[in-house]
PDB file of C-alpha atoms in Angstrom:
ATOM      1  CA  UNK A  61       0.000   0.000   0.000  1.00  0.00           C
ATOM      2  CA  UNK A  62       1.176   3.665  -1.197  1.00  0.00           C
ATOM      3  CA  UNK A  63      -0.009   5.851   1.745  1.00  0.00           C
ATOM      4  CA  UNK A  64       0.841   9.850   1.427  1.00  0.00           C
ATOM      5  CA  UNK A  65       0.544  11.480   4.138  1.00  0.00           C
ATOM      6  CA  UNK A  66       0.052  15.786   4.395  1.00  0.00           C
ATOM      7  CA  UNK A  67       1.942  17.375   7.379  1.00  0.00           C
ATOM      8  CA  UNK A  68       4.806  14.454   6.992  1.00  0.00           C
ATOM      9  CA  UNK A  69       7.150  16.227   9.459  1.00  0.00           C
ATOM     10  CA  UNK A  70       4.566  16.017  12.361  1.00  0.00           C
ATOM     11  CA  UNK A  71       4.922  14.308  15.209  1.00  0.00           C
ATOM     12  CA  UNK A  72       1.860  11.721  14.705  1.00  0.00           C
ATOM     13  CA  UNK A  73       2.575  11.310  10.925  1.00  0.00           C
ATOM     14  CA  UNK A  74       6.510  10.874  11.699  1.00  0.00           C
ATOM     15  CA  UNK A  75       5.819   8.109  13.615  1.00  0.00           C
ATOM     16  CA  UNK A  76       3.365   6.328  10.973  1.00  0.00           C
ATOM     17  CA  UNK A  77       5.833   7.177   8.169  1.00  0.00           C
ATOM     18  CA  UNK A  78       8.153   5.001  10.196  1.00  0.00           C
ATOM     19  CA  UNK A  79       5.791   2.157  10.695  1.00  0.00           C
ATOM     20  CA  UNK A  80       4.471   2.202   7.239  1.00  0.00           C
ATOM     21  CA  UNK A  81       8.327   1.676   6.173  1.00  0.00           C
ATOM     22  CA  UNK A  82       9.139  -0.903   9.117  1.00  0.00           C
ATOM     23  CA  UNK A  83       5.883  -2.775   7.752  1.00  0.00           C
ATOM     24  CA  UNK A  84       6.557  -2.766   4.126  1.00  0.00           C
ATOM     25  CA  UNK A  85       4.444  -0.372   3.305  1.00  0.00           C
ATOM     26  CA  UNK A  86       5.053   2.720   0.935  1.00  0.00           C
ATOM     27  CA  UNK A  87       5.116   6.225   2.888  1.00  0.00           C
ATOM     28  CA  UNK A  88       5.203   9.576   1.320  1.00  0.00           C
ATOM     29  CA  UNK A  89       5.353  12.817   3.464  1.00  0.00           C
ATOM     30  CA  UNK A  90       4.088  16.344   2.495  1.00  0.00           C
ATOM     31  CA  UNK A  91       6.470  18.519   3.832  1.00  0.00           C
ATOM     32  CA  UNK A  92       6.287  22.582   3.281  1.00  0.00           C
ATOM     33  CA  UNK A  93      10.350  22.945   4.268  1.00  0.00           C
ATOM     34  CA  UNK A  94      12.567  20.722   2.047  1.00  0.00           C
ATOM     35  CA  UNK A  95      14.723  21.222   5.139  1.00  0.00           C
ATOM     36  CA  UNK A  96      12.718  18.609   6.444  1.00  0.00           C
ATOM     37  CA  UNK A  97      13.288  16.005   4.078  1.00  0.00           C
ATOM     38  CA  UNK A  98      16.496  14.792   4.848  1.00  0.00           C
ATOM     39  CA  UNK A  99      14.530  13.767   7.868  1.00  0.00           C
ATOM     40  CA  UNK A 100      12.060  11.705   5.984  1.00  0.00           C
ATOM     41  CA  UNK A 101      14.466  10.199   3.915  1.00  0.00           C
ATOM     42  CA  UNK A 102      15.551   8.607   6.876  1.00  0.00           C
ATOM     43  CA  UNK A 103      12.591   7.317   8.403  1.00  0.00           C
ATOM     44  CA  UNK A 104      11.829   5.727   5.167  1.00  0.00           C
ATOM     45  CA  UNK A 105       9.500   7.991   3.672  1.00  0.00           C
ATOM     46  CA  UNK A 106       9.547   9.932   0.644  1.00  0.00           C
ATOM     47  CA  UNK A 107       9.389  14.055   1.209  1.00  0.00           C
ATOM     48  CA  UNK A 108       7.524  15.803  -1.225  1.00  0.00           C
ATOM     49  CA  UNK A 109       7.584  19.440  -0.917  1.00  0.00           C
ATOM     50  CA  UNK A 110       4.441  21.231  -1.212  1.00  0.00           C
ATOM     51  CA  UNK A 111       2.823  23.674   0.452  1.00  0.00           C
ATOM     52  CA  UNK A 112      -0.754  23.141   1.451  1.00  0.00           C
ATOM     53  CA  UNK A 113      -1.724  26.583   2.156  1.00  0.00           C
ATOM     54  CA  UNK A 114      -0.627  28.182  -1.286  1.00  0.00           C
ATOM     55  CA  UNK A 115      -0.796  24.908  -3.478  1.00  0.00           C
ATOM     56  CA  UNK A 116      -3.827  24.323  -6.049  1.00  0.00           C
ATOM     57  CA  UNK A 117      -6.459  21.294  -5.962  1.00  0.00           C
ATOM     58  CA  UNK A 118      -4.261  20.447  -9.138  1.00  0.00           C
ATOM     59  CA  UNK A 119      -0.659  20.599  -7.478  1.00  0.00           C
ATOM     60  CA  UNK A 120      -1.946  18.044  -4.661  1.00  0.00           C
ATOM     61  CA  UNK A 121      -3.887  15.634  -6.915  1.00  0.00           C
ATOM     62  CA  UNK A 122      -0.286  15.171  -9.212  1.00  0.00           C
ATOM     63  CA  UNK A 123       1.617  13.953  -6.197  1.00  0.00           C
ATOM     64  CA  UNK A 124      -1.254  11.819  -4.956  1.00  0.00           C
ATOM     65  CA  UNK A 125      -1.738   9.839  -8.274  1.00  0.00           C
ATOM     66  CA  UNK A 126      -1.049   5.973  -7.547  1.00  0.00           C
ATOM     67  CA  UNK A 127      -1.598   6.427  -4.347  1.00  0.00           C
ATOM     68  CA  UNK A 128      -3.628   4.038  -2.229  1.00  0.00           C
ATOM     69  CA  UNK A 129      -4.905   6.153   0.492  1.00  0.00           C
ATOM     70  CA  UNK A 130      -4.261   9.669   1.864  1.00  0.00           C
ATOM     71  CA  UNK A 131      -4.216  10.488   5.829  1.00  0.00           C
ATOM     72  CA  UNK A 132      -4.449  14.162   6.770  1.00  0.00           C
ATOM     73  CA  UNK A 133      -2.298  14.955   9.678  1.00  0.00           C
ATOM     74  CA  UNK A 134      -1.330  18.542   8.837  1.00  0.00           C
ATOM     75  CA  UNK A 135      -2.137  21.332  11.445  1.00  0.00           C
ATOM     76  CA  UNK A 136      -0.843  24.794  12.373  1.00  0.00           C
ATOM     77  CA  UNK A 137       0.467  24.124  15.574  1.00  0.00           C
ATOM     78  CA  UNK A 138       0.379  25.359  19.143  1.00  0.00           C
ATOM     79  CA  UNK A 139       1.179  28.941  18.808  1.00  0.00           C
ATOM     80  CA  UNK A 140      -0.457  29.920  15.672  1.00  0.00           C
ATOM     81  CA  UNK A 141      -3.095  32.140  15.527  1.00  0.00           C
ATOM     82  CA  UNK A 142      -7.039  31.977  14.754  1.00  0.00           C
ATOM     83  CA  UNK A 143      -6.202  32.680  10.707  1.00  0.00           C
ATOM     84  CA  UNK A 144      -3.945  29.390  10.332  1.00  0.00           C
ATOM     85  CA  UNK A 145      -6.364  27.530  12.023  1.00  0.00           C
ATOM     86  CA  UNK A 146      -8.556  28.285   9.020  1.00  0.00           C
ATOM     87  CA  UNK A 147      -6.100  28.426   6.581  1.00  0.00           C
ATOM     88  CA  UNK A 148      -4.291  24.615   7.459  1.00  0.00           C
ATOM     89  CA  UNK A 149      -6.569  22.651  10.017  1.00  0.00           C
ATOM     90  CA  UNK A 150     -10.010  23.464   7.741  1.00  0.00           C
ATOM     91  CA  UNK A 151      -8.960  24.668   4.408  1.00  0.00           C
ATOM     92  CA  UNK A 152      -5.702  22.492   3.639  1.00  0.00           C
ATOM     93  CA  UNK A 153      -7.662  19.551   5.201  1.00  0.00           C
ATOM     94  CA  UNK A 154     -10.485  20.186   2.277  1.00  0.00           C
ATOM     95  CA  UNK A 155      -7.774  20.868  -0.401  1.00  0.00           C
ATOM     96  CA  UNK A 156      -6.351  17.448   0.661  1.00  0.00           C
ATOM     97  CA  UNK A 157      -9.533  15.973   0.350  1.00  0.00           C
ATOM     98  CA  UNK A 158     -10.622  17.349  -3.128  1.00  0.00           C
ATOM     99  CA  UNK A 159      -7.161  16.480  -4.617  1.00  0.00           C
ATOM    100  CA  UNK A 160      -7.392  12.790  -3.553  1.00  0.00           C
ATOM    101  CA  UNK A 161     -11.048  12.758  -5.388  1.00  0.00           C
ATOM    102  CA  UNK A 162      -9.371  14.084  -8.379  1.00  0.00           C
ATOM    103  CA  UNK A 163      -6.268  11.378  -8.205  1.00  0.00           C
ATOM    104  CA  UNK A 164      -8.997   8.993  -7.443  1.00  0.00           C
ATOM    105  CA  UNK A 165      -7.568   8.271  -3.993  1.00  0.00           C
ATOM    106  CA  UNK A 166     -10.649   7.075  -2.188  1.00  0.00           C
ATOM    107  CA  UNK A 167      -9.250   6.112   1.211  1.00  0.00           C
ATOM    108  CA  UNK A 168      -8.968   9.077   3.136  1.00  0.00           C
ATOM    109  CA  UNK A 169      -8.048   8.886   7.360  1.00  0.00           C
ATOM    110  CA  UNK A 170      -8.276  12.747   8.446  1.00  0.00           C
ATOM    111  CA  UNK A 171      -6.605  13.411  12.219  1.00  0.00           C
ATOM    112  CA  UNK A 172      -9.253  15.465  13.747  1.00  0.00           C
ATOM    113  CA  UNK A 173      -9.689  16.219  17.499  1.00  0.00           C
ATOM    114  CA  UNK A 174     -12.238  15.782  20.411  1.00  0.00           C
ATOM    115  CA  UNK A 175     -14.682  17.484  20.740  1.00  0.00           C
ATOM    116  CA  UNK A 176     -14.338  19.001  17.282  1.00  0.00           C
ATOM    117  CA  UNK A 177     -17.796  21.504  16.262  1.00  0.00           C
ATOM    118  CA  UNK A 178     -18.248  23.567  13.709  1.00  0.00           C
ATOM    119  CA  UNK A 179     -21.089  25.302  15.295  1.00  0.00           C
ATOM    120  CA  UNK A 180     -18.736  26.405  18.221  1.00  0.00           C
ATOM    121  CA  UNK A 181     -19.596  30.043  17.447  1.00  0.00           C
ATOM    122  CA  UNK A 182     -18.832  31.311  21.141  1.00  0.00           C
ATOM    123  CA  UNK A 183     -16.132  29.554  22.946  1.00  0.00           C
ATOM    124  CA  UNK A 184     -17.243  28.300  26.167  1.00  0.00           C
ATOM    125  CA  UNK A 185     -16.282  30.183  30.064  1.00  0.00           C
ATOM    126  CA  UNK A 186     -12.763  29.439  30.667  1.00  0.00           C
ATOM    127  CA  UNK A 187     -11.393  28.164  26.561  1.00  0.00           C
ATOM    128  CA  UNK A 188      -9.064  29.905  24.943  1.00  0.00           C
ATOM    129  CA  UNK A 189     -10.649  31.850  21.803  1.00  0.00           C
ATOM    130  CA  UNK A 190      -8.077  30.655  19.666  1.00  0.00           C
ATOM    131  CA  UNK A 191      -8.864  26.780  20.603  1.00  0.00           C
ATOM    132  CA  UNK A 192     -12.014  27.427  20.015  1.00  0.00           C
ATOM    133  CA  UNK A 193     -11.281  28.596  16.463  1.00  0.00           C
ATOM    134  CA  UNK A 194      -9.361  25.488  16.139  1.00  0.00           C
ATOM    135  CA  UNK A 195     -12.415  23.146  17.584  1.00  0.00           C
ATOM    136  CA  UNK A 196     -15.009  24.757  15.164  1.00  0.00           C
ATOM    137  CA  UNK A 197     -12.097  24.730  11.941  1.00  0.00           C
ATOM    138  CA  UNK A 198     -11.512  21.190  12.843  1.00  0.00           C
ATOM    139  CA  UNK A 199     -15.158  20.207  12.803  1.00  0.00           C
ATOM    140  CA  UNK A 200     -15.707  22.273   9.379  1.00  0.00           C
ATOM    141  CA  UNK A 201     -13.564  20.445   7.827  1.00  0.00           C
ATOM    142  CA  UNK A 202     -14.498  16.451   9.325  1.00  0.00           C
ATOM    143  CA  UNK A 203     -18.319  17.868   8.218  1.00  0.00           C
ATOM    144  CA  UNK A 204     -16.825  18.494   4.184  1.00  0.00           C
ATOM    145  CA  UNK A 205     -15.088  15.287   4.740  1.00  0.00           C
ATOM    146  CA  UNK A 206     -18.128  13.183   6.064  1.00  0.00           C
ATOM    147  CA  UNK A 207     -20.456  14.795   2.852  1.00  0.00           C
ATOM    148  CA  UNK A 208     -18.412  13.164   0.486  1.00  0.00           C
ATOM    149  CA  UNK A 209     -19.650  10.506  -1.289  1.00  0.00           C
ATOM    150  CA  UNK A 210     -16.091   9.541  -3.005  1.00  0.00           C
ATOM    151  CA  UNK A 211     -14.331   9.262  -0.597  1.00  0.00           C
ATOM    152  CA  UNK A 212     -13.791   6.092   1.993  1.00  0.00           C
ATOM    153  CA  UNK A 213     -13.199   8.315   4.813  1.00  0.00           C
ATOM    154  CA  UNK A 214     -12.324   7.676   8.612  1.00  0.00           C
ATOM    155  CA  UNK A 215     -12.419  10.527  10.917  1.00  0.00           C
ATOM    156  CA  UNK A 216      -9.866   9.659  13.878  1.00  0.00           C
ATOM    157  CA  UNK A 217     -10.500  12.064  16.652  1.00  0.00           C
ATOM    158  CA  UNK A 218      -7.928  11.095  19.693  1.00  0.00           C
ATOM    159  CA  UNK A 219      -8.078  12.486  22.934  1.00  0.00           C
ATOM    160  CA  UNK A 220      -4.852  14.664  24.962  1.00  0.00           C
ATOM    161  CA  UNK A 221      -1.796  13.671  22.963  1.00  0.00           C
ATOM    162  CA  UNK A 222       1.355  12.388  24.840  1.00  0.00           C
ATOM    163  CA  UNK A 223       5.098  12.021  24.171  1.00  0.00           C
ATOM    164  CA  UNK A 224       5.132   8.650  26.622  1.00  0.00           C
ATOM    165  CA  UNK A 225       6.043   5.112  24.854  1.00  0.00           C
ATOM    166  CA  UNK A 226       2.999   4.031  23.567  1.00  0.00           C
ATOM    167  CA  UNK A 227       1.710   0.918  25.364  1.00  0.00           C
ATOM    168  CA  UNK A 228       0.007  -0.947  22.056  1.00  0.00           C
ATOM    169  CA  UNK A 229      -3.549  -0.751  23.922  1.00  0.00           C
ATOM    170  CA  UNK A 230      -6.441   1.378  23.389  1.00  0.00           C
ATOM    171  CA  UNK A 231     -10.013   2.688  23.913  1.00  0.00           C
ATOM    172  CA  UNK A 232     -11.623   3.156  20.346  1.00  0.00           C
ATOM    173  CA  UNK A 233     -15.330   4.025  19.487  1.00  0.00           C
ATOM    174  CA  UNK A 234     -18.145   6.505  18.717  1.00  0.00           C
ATOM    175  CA  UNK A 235     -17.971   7.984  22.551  1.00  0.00           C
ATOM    176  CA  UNK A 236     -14.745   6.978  24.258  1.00  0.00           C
ATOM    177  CA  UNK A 237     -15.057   9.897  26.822  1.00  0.00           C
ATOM    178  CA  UNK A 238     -11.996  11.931  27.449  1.00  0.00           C
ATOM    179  CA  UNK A 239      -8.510  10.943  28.558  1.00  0.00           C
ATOM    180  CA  UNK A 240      -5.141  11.027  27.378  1.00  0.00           C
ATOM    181  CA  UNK A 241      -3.128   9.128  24.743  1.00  0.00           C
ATOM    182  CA  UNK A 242       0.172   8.548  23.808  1.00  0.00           C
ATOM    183  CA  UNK A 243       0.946  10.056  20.082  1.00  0.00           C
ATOM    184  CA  UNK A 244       2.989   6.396  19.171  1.00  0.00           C
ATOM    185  CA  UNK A 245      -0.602   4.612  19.683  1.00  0.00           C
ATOM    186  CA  UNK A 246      -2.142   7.231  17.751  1.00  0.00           C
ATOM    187  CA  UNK A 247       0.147   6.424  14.581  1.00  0.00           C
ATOM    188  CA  UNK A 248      -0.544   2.351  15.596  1.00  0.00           C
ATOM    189  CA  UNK A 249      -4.465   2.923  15.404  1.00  0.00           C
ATOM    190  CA  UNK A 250      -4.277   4.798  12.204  1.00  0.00           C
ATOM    191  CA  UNK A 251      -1.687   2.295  10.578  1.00  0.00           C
ATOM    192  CA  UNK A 252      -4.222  -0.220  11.262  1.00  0.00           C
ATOM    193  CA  UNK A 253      -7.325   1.531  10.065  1.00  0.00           C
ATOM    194  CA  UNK A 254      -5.387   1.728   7.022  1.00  0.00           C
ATOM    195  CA  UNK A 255      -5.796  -1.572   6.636  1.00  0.00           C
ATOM    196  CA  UNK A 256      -9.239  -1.806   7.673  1.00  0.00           C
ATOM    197  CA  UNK A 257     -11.995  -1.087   4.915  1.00  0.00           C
ATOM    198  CA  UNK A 258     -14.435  -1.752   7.090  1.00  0.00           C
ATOM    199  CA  UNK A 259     -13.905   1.470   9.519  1.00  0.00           C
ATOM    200  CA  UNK A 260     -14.946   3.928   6.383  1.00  0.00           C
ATOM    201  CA  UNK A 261     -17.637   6.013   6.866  1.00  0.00           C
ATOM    202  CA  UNK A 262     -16.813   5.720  11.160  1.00  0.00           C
ATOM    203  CA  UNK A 263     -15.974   9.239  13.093  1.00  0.00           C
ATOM    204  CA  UNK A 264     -13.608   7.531  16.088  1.00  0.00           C
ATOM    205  CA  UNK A 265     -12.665   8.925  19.263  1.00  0.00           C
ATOM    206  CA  UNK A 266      -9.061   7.594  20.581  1.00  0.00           C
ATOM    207  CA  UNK A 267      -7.944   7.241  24.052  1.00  0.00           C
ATOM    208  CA  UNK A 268      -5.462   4.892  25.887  1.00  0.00           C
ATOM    209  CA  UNK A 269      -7.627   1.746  27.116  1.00  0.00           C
ATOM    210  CA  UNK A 270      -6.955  -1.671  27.890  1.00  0.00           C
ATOM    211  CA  UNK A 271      -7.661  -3.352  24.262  1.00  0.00           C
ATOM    212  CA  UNK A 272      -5.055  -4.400  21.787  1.00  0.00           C
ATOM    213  CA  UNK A 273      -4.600  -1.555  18.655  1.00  0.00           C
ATOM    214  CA  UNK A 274      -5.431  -4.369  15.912  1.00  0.00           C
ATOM    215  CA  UNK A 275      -8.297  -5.949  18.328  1.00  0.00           C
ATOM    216  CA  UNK A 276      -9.859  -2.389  18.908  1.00  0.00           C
ATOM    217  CA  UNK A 277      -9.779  -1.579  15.250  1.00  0.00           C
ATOM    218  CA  UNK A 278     -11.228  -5.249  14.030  1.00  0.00           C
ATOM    219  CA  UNK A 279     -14.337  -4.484  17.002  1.00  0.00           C
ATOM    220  CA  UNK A 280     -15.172  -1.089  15.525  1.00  0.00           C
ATOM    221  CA  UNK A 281     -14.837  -2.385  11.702  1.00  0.00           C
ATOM    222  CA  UNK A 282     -17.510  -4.836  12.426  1.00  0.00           C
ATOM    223  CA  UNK A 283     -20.265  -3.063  13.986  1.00  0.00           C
TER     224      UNK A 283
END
């Protein structure tokens, strides 16, 4: 399987590129720095340098062609501001998505996040404006993604990410309720929904559990 994967220098999507590689699997990264790719090169995955914010439906669909599925794990990053929420975790996530219908890519895993909504207009007493932005751009662009009929999508929405080992064992389903997990089982869940036709059309919430990655995966692809 050819998986290409947008953000490729992020932490969730570096460690998938790796496991894609260790598996057999072929990995491609979009990186905007070609600083980056050195990096890449490394882990096993092929950079390709584009830049989702300025690139055209066209640009993205050329480097997706033969491609077997696309995951979406770009994002603007602690730090940015309420315009690059919009501009990478909605808009890039929809330019993404229309370029793998035009390669005629249909699998399609977008990283989303708990408690995602586009119709978080006001942010609630006590959140951060800006996360709000990012809550409601997040859910804008898992709604485009869910409308689309082409498209074999998964929506992955994981709960507080962490940098500790991952421990290969998870909570996965509609309602998980909230609690952390460890970014390395984040990039085991979605190498195995990869593999998993029968999650498509599933929005997932993601949180450490007691149930083995490929075991949690198989129990959601069958209900």
């Amino acid at each position: 399987m050819r998986t290409v994967i947008a953000g490729g220098h992020g932490q969730i999507a570096m460690r998938l590129g790796r496991l894609l590689a260790w598996r057999g699997d072929e990995a491609a990264g979009i990186i905007r720095s070609p600083e980056q790719a050195d990096e890449l090169r490394e882990a096993g995955v092929e950079p390709i340098v584009c830049d989702l914010e300025s690139a055209s439906v066209e640009d993205v669909a050329g480097h997706l062609r033969g491609a077997d599925a696309a995951v979406f794990a770009a994002g603007a990053g602690p730090g940015s501001g309420a315009a690059r929420k919009e501009t990478v975790d909605r808009a890039a996530a929809v330019l993404f998505a229309d370029a793998a219908e035009q390669a005629g890519v249909r699998r399609y895993i977008i990283i989303s996040s708990m408690n995602a909504d586009a119709s978080l207009t006001e942010p609630p007493p006590g959140m951060d404006p800006v996360f709000a932005t990012y809550l409601r751009a997040k859910g804008a662009a898992d709604d485009d993604v869910r409308a689309r009929g082409a498209l074999d999508w998964t929506v992955l929405r994981p709960g507080r990410l962490t940098d500790g080992p991952g421990t290969g064992k998870v909570r996965l389903g509609e309602h998980t309720g909230r609690a952390e997990v460890p970014r390395d089982d984040v990039a085991s869940v979605l190498g195995a929904l990869l593999h998993a036709p029968g999650t498509a059309g599933l929005t997932l919430e993601l949180v450490s559990g007691d149930t083995p990655v490929e075991e949690a995966v198989a129990q959601v692809a069958l209900r």
